[in-house]
Amino acid sequence: MTTLASNSTSSSQLPSYKNPPVNEVVCGMRFDTSEKFRITHLGFLWDKFRSEYPNIQHAPPITSSKGEFVVDAAIGMPIPRVWFINKKDDQLVQFQVDRFYFNWRRRQGDYPRYSHVIKNFESVLNTITNFFNEFELGEFRPIEYELSYINHIPKGQGWNTIDDLPNIFSDFVWKQTKERFLPNPLKVAWSTEFMLQENQGRLIVNLKEATRIEDKTPLLVLELKAIGEDAGNNKDAILNWFNIAHKWIVKGFTDLTTPAAHKIWERE
């Protein structure tokens, strides 16, 4: 798997924005757990990433859909999730024994586009598969893929109160009339799912309110997450799935938001 990004679909075929509200992008996969993996392997793995991602942090393990997590078979202790973080703090690799993710997150720079994300995902994938081979951890077998875009829309960017949400989102409607008993809502949380083409997975859309930590600015957080089962341990099949996921996320984002919002984000 050495040329994953080289065949990616041109982004010119999709809607594009000069100033999109993207705050974070997550690209990764879940894979079969290696019974030979031990906590000490994490240190050897960091050596592979250390030149580009010199900072390391521990994080709680991500549990399965049943609430289970992987333990070190030798000592019965949970194997932690680790973050390998670059110097700019805008890119990180998350790894635990059954999954890995490449994250881009907004700091000072602009969103570098999908081509940057998929290229770095490819590099991480190559490093991890080579690591499995070098340390004889067994066959690296993908199970599930994920591509997520997390958008932050701060107060003042097309909206000031919940009454303004129809200005941003095409399908959000709350009609307040004299005959209604309920007042306008104070908070909103919305979630829906769509089937990807040819049953290749799901697009999960979540909208919620939050507050930006740095300056306490109210936010609307719009997350579009594509999840698909193993497309085959083949570079063309993997690439094809991520290109489909990216297309659905970008076109879905455009479909769910209004032309007025597109002007704010400077649609090209």
PDB file of C-alpha atoms in Angstrom:
ATOM      1  CA  MET A   1       0.000   0.000   0.000  1.00  0.00           C
ATOM      2  CA  THR A   2       2.336   2.704  -1.213  1.00  0.00           C
ATOM      3  CA  THR A   3       0.349   4.818  -3.684  1.00  0.00           C
ATOM      4  CA  LEU A   4      -2.936   5.318  -1.886  1.00  0.00           C
ATOM      5  CA  ALA A   5      -3.209   9.060  -2.484  1.00  0.00           C
ATOM      6  CA  SER A   6      -1.991   9.125  -6.058  1.00  0.00           C
ATOM      7  CA  ASN A   7      -5.326   8.182  -7.667  1.00  0.00           C
ATOM      8  CA  SER A   8      -7.564  10.439  -5.582  1.00  0.00           C
ATOM      9  CA  THR A   9     -10.506  12.084  -7.330  1.00  0.00           C
ATOM     10  CA  SER A  10      -9.962  15.723  -8.244  1.00  0.00           C
ATOM     11  CA  SER A  11     -11.519  18.048  -5.684  1.00  0.00           C
ATOM     12  CA  SER A  12     -12.495  20.371  -8.559  1.00  0.00           C
ATOM     13  CA  GLN A  13     -15.422  18.027  -9.210  1.00  0.00           C
ATOM     14  CA  LEU A  14     -16.886  18.817  -5.769  1.00  0.00           C
ATOM     15  CA  PRO A  15     -18.195  21.982  -4.099  1.00  0.00           C
ATOM     16  CA  SER A  16     -15.333  24.039  -2.700  1.00  0.00           C
ATOM     17  CA  TYR A  17     -15.087  26.883  -0.171  1.00  0.00           C
ATOM     18  CA  LYS A  18     -12.286  29.404   0.341  1.00  0.00           C
ATOM     19  CA  ASN A  19     -13.103  29.740   4.046  1.00  0.00           C
ATOM     20  CA  PRO A  20     -14.857  26.544   5.180  1.00  0.00           C
ATOM     21  CA  PRO A  21     -15.819  26.148   8.854  1.00  0.00           C
ATOM     22  CA  VAL A  22     -13.821  22.891   9.142  1.00  0.00           C
ATOM     23  CA  ASN A  23     -12.219  22.641  12.577  1.00  0.00           C
ATOM     24  CA  GLU A  24     -11.039  19.024  12.518  1.00  0.00           C
ATOM     25  CA  VAL A  25     -10.783  16.097  10.101  1.00  0.00           C
ATOM     26  CA  VAL A  26     -10.372  12.473  11.213  1.00  0.00           C
ATOM     27  CA  CYS A  27      -9.322   9.745   8.801  1.00  0.00           C
ATOM     28  CA  GLY A  28      -8.623   6.206   9.953  1.00  0.00           C
ATOM     29  CA  MET A  29      -9.657   2.623  10.403  1.00  0.00           C
ATOM     30  CA  ARG A  30     -10.391  -0.156  12.833  1.00  0.00           C
ATOM     31  CA  PHE A  31      -8.584  -3.475  12.334  1.00  0.00           C
ATOM     32  CA  ASP A  32      -8.302  -6.972  13.781  1.00  0.00           C
ATOM     33  CA  THR A  33      -6.568  -7.040  17.164  1.00  0.00           C
ATOM     34  CA  SER A  34      -3.170  -8.701  17.232  1.00  0.00           C
ATOM     35  CA  GLU A  35      -2.918 -11.166  20.104  1.00  0.00           C
ATOM     36  CA  LYS A  36       0.848 -10.638  20.066  1.00  0.00           C
ATOM     37  CA  PHE A  37       0.664  -6.892  20.717  1.00  0.00           C
ATOM     38  CA  ARG A  38       1.983  -5.776  24.112  1.00  0.00           C
ATOM     39  CA  ILE A  39       2.150  -2.405  25.843  1.00  0.00           C
ATOM     40  CA  THR A  40       5.916  -2.287  25.205  1.00  0.00           C
ATOM     41  CA  HIS A  41       5.260  -2.247  21.456  1.00  0.00           C
ATOM     42  CA  LEU A  42       3.902   1.308  21.803  1.00  0.00           C
ATOM     43  CA  GLY A  43       7.399   2.613  22.502  1.00  0.00           C
ATOM     44  CA  PHE A  44       8.783   0.903  19.401  1.00  0.00           C
ATOM     45  CA  LEU A  45       5.925   2.321  17.350  1.00  0.00           C
ATOM     46  CA  TRP A  46       6.624   5.850  18.577  1.00  0.00           C
ATOM     47  CA  ASP A  47      10.173   5.485  17.273  1.00  0.00           C
ATOM     48  CA  LYS A  48       8.666   5.138  13.797  1.00  0.00           C
ATOM     49  CA  PHE A  49       6.696   8.381  14.126  1.00  0.00           C
ATOM     50  CA  ARG A  50       8.945  10.412  16.402  1.00  0.00           C
ATOM     51  CA  SER A  51      10.717  12.504  13.745  1.00  0.00           C
ATOM     52  CA  GLU A  52       7.420  13.987  12.508  1.00  0.00           C
ATOM     53  CA  TYR A  53       5.360  13.609  15.690  1.00  0.00           C
ATOM     54  CA  PRO A  54       7.789  14.264  18.577  1.00  0.00           C
ATOM     55  CA  ASN A  55       5.206  14.762  21.337  1.00  0.00           C
ATOM     56  CA  ILE A  56       3.277  11.946  22.947  1.00  0.00           C
ATOM     57  CA  GLN A  57       0.184  11.776  25.161  1.00  0.00           C
ATOM     58  CA  HIS A  58      -1.898   8.991  26.659  1.00  0.00           C
ATOM     59  CA  ALA A  59      -5.663   8.930  26.203  1.00  0.00           C
ATOM     60  CA  PRO A  60      -8.405   6.623  27.494  1.00  0.00           C
ATOM     61  CA  PRO A  61      -9.020   3.623  25.213  1.00  0.00           C
ATOM     62  CA  ILE A  62     -11.912   3.853  22.788  1.00  0.00           C
ATOM     63  CA  THR A  63     -14.338   1.084  23.663  1.00  0.00           C
ATOM     64  CA  SER A  64     -16.170  -1.180  21.266  1.00  0.00           C
ATOM     65  CA  SER A  65     -19.885  -0.825  20.531  1.00  0.00           C
ATOM     66  CA  LYS A  66     -20.413  -3.237  23.453  1.00  0.00           C
ATOM     67  CA  GLY A  67     -18.370  -1.054  25.824  1.00  0.00           C
ATOM     68  CA  GLU A  68     -15.392  -3.421  25.796  1.00  0.00           C
ATOM     69  CA  PHE A  69     -11.712  -2.537  25.445  1.00  0.00           C
ATOM     70  CA  VAL A  70      -8.605  -4.540  24.616  1.00  0.00           C
ATOM     71  CA  VAL A  71      -6.292  -5.710  27.414  1.00  0.00           C
ATOM     72  CA  ASP A  72      -2.693  -6.917  27.384  1.00  0.00           C
ATOM     73  CA  ALA A  73      -3.126 -10.697  27.498  1.00  0.00           C
ATOM     74  CA  ALA A  74       0.090 -11.101  29.500  1.00  0.00           C
ATOM     75  CA  ILE A  75      -0.863  -8.876  32.439  1.00  0.00           C
ATOM     76  CA  GLY A  76      -4.610  -8.300  32.039  1.00  0.00           C
ATOM     77  CA  MET A  77      -4.241  -4.491  31.918  1.00  0.00           C
ATOM     78  CA  PRO A  78      -5.937  -2.239  29.330  1.00  0.00           C
ATOM     79  CA  ILE A  79      -3.666  -1.157  26.488  1.00  0.00           C
ATOM     80  CA  PRO A  80      -3.873   2.651  26.355  1.00  0.00           C
ATOM     81  CA  ARG A  81      -4.568   4.809  23.357  1.00  0.00           C
ATOM     82  CA  VAL A  82      -1.617   7.044  22.484  1.00  0.00           C
ATOM     83  CA  TRP A  83      -1.394  10.316  20.580  1.00  0.00           C
ATOM     84  CA  PHE A  84       1.701  11.161  18.565  1.00  0.00           C
ATOM     85  CA  ILE A  85       1.557  14.948  17.993  1.00  0.00           C
ATOM     86  CA  ASN A  86       3.535  17.178  15.637  1.00  0.00           C
ATOM     87  CA  LYS A  87       5.342  20.356  16.740  1.00  0.00           C
ATOM     88  CA  LYS A  88       2.627  22.671  15.395  1.00  0.00           C
ATOM     89  CA  ASP A  89       0.012  20.729  17.377  1.00  0.00           C
ATOM     90  CA  ASP A  90      -2.244  20.666  14.311  1.00  0.00           C
ATOM     91  CA  GLN A  91      -1.658  17.038  13.327  1.00  0.00           C
ATOM     92  CA  LEU A  92      -1.683  13.862  15.362  1.00  0.00           C
ATOM     93  CA  VAL A  93      -1.744  10.123  15.002  1.00  0.00           C
ATOM     94  CA  GLN A  94      -4.024   8.219  17.373  1.00  0.00           C
ATOM     95  CA  PHE A  95      -3.184   4.568  17.889  1.00  0.00           C
ATOM     96  CA  GLN A  96      -4.550   1.780  19.984  1.00  0.00           C
ATOM     97  CA  VAL A  97      -4.275  -1.924  19.452  1.00  0.00           C
ATOM     98  CA  ASP A  98      -7.430  -2.197  17.326  1.00  0.00           C
ATOM     99  CA  ARG A  99      -7.550   1.143  15.446  1.00  0.00           C
ATOM    100  CA  PHE A 100      -5.631   4.191  14.249  1.00  0.00           C
ATOM    101  CA  TYR A 101      -6.567   7.692  13.061  1.00  0.00           C
ATOM    102  CA  PHE A 102      -4.824  10.623  11.446  1.00  0.00           C
ATOM    103  CA  ASN A 103      -6.237  13.957  12.674  1.00  0.00           C
ATOM    104  CA  TRP A 104      -5.844  17.421  11.255  1.00  0.00           C
ATOM    105  CA  ARG A 105      -7.120  20.084  13.633  1.00  0.00           C
ATOM    106  CA  ARG A 106      -7.330  23.839  13.195  1.00  0.00           C
ATOM    107  CA  ARG A 107      -4.762  25.886  15.051  1.00  0.00           C
ATOM    108  CA  GLN A 108      -3.377  28.923  13.193  1.00  0.00           C
ATOM    109  CA  GLY A 109      -3.382  27.731   9.582  1.00  0.00           C
ATOM    110  CA  ASP A 110      -6.176  27.150   7.081  1.00  0.00           C
ATOM    111  CA  TYR A 111      -7.639  23.744   6.303  1.00  0.00           C
ATOM    112  CA  PRO A 112      -5.099  22.134   3.913  1.00  0.00           C
ATOM    113  CA  ARG A 113      -7.736  20.157   1.961  1.00  0.00           C
ATOM    114  CA  TYR A 114      -8.581  16.504   1.581  1.00  0.00           C
ATOM    115  CA  SER A 115      -5.518  15.730  -0.541  1.00  0.00           C
ATOM    116  CA  HIS A 116      -3.326  16.583   2.462  1.00  0.00           C
ATOM    117  CA  VAL A 117      -5.415  14.445   4.816  1.00  0.00           C
ATOM    118  CA  ILE A 118      -5.463  11.365   2.606  1.00  0.00           C
ATOM    119  CA  LYS A 119      -1.736  11.665   1.878  1.00  0.00           C
ATOM    120  CA  ASN A 120      -0.945  11.678   5.602  1.00  0.00           C
ATOM    121  CA  PHE A 121      -3.386   8.839   6.202  1.00  0.00           C
ATOM    122  CA  GLU A 122      -1.497   6.847   3.579  1.00  0.00           C
ATOM    123  CA  SER A 123       1.816   7.546   5.289  1.00  0.00           C
ATOM    124  CA  VAL A 124       0.465   6.461   8.677  1.00  0.00           C
ATOM    125  CA  LEU A 125      -1.080   3.335   7.185  1.00  0.00           C
ATOM    126  CA  ASN A 126       2.214   2.374   5.521  1.00  0.00           C
ATOM    127  CA  THR A 127       4.136   2.907   8.770  1.00  0.00           C
ATOM    128  CA  ILE A 128       1.736   0.772  10.808  1.00  0.00           C
ATOM    129  CA  THR A 129       1.517  -2.084   8.287  1.00  0.00           C
ATOM    130  CA  ASN A 130       5.318  -2.140   8.026  1.00  0.00           C
ATOM    131  CA  PHE A 131       5.512  -2.127  11.823  1.00  0.00           C
ATOM    132  CA  PHE A 132       3.196  -5.158  12.014  1.00  0.00           C
ATOM    133  CA  ASN A 133       5.442  -6.977   9.564  1.00  0.00           C
ATOM    134  CA  GLU A 134       8.699  -5.996  11.259  1.00  0.00           C
ATOM    135  CA  PHE A 135       7.574  -7.136  14.702  1.00  0.00           C
ATOM    136  CA  GLU A 136       5.701 -10.192  13.380  1.00  0.00           C
ATOM    137  CA  LEU A 137       2.393  -9.134  14.897  1.00  0.00           C
ATOM    138  CA  GLY A 138       0.354 -11.043  12.356  1.00  0.00           C
ATOM    139  CA  GLU A 139      -1.596  -9.967   9.304  1.00  0.00           C
ATOM    140  CA  PHE A 140      -2.909  -6.404   9.345  1.00  0.00           C
ATOM    141  CA  ARG A 141      -6.602  -6.825   8.466  1.00  0.00           C
ATOM    142  CA  PRO A 142      -8.884  -3.757   8.240  1.00  0.00           C
ATOM    143  CA  ILE A 143     -12.448  -4.074   9.547  1.00  0.00           C
ATOM    144  CA  GLU A 144     -13.980  -0.602   9.341  1.00  0.00           C
ATOM    145  CA  TYR A 145     -13.105   2.794   7.846  1.00  0.00           C
ATOM    146  CA  GLU A 146     -13.989   6.283   9.069  1.00  0.00           C
ATOM    147  CA  LEU A 147     -13.794   9.789   7.630  1.00  0.00           C
ATOM    148  CA  SER A 148     -15.164  12.630   9.753  1.00  0.00           C
ATOM    149  CA  TYR A 149     -15.393  16.389   9.227  1.00  0.00           C
ATOM    150  CA  ILE A 150     -16.154  18.490  12.304  1.00  0.00           C
ATOM    151  CA  ASN A 151     -17.296  22.032  11.551  1.00  0.00           C
ATOM    152  CA  HIS A 152     -17.462  24.906  14.036  1.00  0.00           C
ATOM    153  CA  ILE A 153     -19.856  27.733  13.182  1.00  0.00           C
ATOM    154  CA  PRO A 154     -19.419  30.493  15.782  1.00  0.00           C
ATOM    155  CA  LYS A 155     -22.139  32.863  16.881  1.00  0.00           C
ATOM    156  CA  GLY A 156     -22.146  35.897  14.614  1.00  0.00           C
ATOM    157  CA  GLN A 157     -21.313  33.838  11.514  1.00  0.00           C
ATOM    158  CA  GLY A 158     -24.795  33.826  10.005  1.00  0.00           C
ATOM    159  CA  TRP A 159     -26.620  33.255  13.277  1.00  0.00           C
ATOM    160  CA  ASN A 160     -27.036  34.809  16.723  1.00  0.00           C
ATOM    161  CA  THR A 161     -29.891  32.821  18.257  1.00  0.00           C
ATOM    162  CA  ILE A 162     -31.568  29.494  17.588  1.00  0.00           C
ATOM    163  CA  ASP A 163     -34.243  31.411  15.715  1.00  0.00           C
ATOM    164  CA  ASP A 164     -31.579  32.043  13.049  1.00  0.00           C
ATOM    165  CA  LEU A 165     -30.775  28.375  12.344  1.00  0.00           C
ATOM    166  CA  PRO A 166     -32.883  28.287   9.143  1.00  0.00           C
ATOM    167  CA  ASN A 167     -30.424  30.892   7.822  1.00  0.00           C
ATOM    168  CA  ILE A 168     -27.667  28.245   8.041  1.00  0.00           C
ATOM    169  CA  PHE A 169     -29.414  24.882   7.659  1.00  0.00           C
ATOM    170  CA  SER A 170     -31.808  24.164   4.807  1.00  0.00           C
ATOM    171  CA  ASP A 171     -33.869  21.569   6.680  1.00  0.00           C
ATOM    172  CA  PHE A 172     -34.170  23.236  10.081  1.00  0.00           C
ATOM    173  CA  VAL A 173     -37.574  24.841  10.523  1.00  0.00           C
ATOM    174  CA  TRP A 174     -39.298  26.005  13.681  1.00  0.00           C
ATOM    175  CA  LYS A 175     -42.481  27.936  13.037  1.00  0.00           C
ATOM    176  CA  GLN A 176     -43.631  29.918  16.013  1.00  0.00           C
ATOM    177  CA  THR A 177     -47.276  30.966  15.827  1.00  0.00           C
ATOM    178  CA  LYS A 178     -49.737  32.382  18.303  1.00  0.00           C
ATOM    179  CA  GLU A 179     -51.572  29.056  18.387  1.00  0.00           C
ATOM    180  CA  ARG A 180     -48.530  27.093  19.594  1.00  0.00           C
ATOM    181  CA  PHE A 181     -48.110  26.306  23.260  1.00  0.00           C
ATOM    182  CA  LEU A 182     -44.310  25.760  23.216  1.00  0.00           C
ATOM    183  CA  PRO A 183     -41.995  28.768  22.941  1.00  0.00           C
ATOM    184  CA  ASN A 184     -38.950  28.785  20.695  1.00  0.00           C
ATOM    185  CA  PRO A 185     -36.456  26.101  21.786  1.00  0.00           C
ATOM    186  CA  LEU A 186     -33.534  27.055  23.999  1.00  0.00           C
ATOM    187  CA  LYS A 187     -31.170  24.366  22.692  1.00  0.00           C
ATOM    188  CA  VAL A 188     -30.954  22.129  19.679  1.00  0.00           C
ATOM    189  CA  ALA A 189     -29.452  18.680  19.059  1.00  0.00           C
ATOM    190  CA  TRP A 190     -30.123  16.932  15.767  1.00  0.00           C
ATOM    191  CA  SER A 191     -28.925  13.619  14.361  1.00  0.00           C
ATOM    192  CA  THR A 192     -29.680  11.682  11.202  1.00  0.00           C
ATOM    193  CA  GLU A 193     -28.167   8.941   9.033  1.00  0.00           C
ATOM    194  CA  PHE A 194     -27.975   8.293   5.312  1.00  0.00           C
ATOM    195  CA  MET A 195     -26.971   5.149   3.433  1.00  0.00           C
ATOM    196  CA  LEU A 196     -23.961   5.587   1.174  1.00  0.00           C
ATOM    197  CA  GLN A 197     -24.219   4.484  -2.433  1.00  0.00           C
ATOM    198  CA  GLU A 198     -24.236   0.757  -3.106  1.00  0.00           C
ATOM    199  CA  ASN A 199     -24.549   0.070   0.642  1.00  0.00           C
ATOM    200  CA  GLN A 200     -20.914   1.033   1.200  1.00  0.00           C
ATOM    201  CA  GLY A 201     -21.591   2.440   4.645  1.00  0.00           C
ATOM    202  CA  ARG A 202     -23.410   5.246   6.404  1.00  0.00           C
ATOM    203  CA  LEU A 203     -23.165   9.016   6.592  1.00  0.00           C
ATOM    204  CA  ILE A 204     -24.006  10.162  10.116  1.00  0.00           C
ATOM    205  CA  VAL A 205     -24.817  13.848  10.607  1.00  0.00           C
ATOM    206  CA  ASN A 206     -24.904  15.448  14.052  1.00  0.00           C
ATOM    207  CA  LEU A 207     -25.686  19.043  14.965  1.00  0.00           C
ATOM    208  CA  LYS A 208     -25.279  20.343  18.505  1.00  0.00           C
ATOM    209  CA  GLU A 209     -24.453  23.475  20.452  1.00  0.00           C
ATOM    210  CA  ALA A 210     -21.172  24.008  22.275  1.00  0.00           C
ATOM    211  CA  THR A 211     -18.900  26.714  23.648  1.00  0.00           C
ATOM    212  CA  ARG A 212     -15.410  27.432  22.370  1.00  0.00           C
ATOM    213  CA  ILE A 213     -12.999  26.930  25.274  1.00  0.00           C
ATOM    214  CA  GLU A 214     -10.556  29.722  24.423  1.00  0.00           C
ATOM    215  CA  ASP A 215     -12.972  32.654  24.365  1.00  0.00           C
ATOM    216  CA  LYS A 216     -16.321  31.167  25.506  1.00  0.00           C
ATOM    217  CA  THR A 217     -17.912  31.894  22.122  1.00  0.00           C
ATOM    218  CA  PRO A 218     -21.108  29.880  21.477  1.00  0.00           C
ATOM    219  CA  LEU A 219     -20.773  27.453  18.576  1.00  0.00           C
ATOM    220  CA  LEU A 220     -22.846  25.266  16.354  1.00  0.00           C
ATOM    221  CA  VAL A 221     -20.957  22.010  15.840  1.00  0.00           C
ATOM    222  CA  LEU A 222     -21.850  20.164  12.647  1.00  0.00           C
ATOM    223  CA  GLU A 223     -20.202  16.740  12.307  1.00  0.00           C
ATOM    224  CA  LEU A 224     -20.432  14.611   9.175  1.00  0.00           C
ATOM    225  CA  LYS A 225     -19.021  11.122   9.714  1.00  0.00           C
ATOM    226  CA  ALA A 226     -18.836   8.401   7.074  1.00  0.00           C
ATOM    227  CA  ILE A 227     -18.372   4.837   8.326  1.00  0.00           C
ATOM    228  CA  GLY A 228     -17.916   1.787   6.129  1.00  0.00           C
ATOM    229  CA  GLU A 229     -17.022  -1.834   6.567  1.00  0.00           C
ATOM    230  CA  ASP A 230     -13.820  -3.260   5.147  1.00  0.00           C
ATOM    231  CA  ALA A 231     -13.562  -2.422   1.461  1.00  0.00           C
ATOM    232  CA  GLY A 232     -10.898  -5.077   0.962  1.00  0.00           C
ATOM    233  CA  ASN A 233      -7.241  -5.089   1.902  1.00  0.00           C
ATOM    234  CA  ASN A 234      -6.398  -3.562  -1.451  1.00  0.00           C
ATOM    235  CA  LYS A 235      -5.132  -0.039  -2.061  1.00  0.00           C
ATOM    236  CA  ASP A 236      -7.582   0.696  -4.899  1.00  0.00           C
ATOM    237  CA  ALA A 237     -10.579  -0.512  -2.889  1.00  0.00           C
ATOM    238  CA  ILE A 238      -9.476   1.462   0.179  1.00  0.00           C
ATOM    239  CA  LEU A 239      -8.929   4.611  -1.880  1.00  0.00           C
ATOM    240  CA  ASN A 240     -12.265   4.199  -3.624  1.00  0.00           C
ATOM    241  CA  TRP A 241     -14.110   3.999  -0.292  1.00  0.00           C
ATOM    242  CA  PHE A 242     -12.452   7.142   1.103  1.00  0.00           C
ATOM    243  CA  ASN A 243     -13.118   9.052  -2.124  1.00  0.00           C
ATOM    244  CA  ILE A 244     -16.784   8.067  -1.928  1.00  0.00           C
ATOM    245  CA  ALA A 245     -16.909   9.082   1.756  1.00  0.00           C
ATOM    246  CA  HIS A 246     -15.282  12.431   0.971  1.00  0.00           C
ATOM    247  CA  LYS A 247     -17.729  13.085  -1.879  1.00  0.00           C
ATOM    248  CA  TRP A 248     -20.713  12.348   0.351  1.00  0.00           C
ATOM    249  CA  ILE A 249     -19.407  14.550   3.148  1.00  0.00           C
ATOM    250  CA  VAL A 250     -18.671  17.535   0.907  1.00  0.00           C
ATOM    251  CA  LYS A 251     -21.861  17.262  -1.126  1.00  0.00           C
ATOM    252  CA  GLY A 252     -23.847  16.458   2.009  1.00  0.00           C
ATOM    253  CA  PHE A 253     -22.493  19.538   3.771  1.00  0.00           C
ATOM    254  CA  THR A 254     -23.477  21.667   0.776  1.00  0.00           C
ATOM    255  CA  ASP A 255     -26.902  20.051   0.597  1.00  0.00           C
ATOM    256  CA  LEU A 256     -27.624  20.590   4.291  1.00  0.00           C
ATOM    257  CA  THR A 257     -26.550  24.248   4.381  1.00  0.00           C
ATOM    258  CA  THR A 258     -28.060  27.303   2.711  1.00  0.00           C
ATOM    259  CA  PRO A 259     -26.834  29.503  -0.148  1.00  0.00           C
ATOM    260  CA  ALA A 260     -26.624  32.379   2.344  1.00  0.00           C
ATOM    261  CA  ALA A 261     -24.217  30.349   4.482  1.00  0.00           C
ATOM    262  CA  HIS A 262     -22.226  29.384   1.382  1.00  0.00           C
ATOM    263  CA  LYS A 263     -21.575  33.082   0.765  1.00  0.00           C
ATOM    264  CA  ILE A 264     -20.161  33.436   4.278  1.00  0.00           C
ATOM    265  CA  TRP A 265     -17.810  30.511   3.635  1.00  0.00           C
ATOM    266  CA  GLU A 266     -16.984  31.883   0.180  1.00  0.00           C
ATOM    267  CA  ARG A 267     -18.107  29.056  -2.047  1.00  0.00           C
ATOM    268  CA  GLU A 268     -15.959  28.916  -5.182  1.00  0.00           C
TER     269      GLU A 268
END
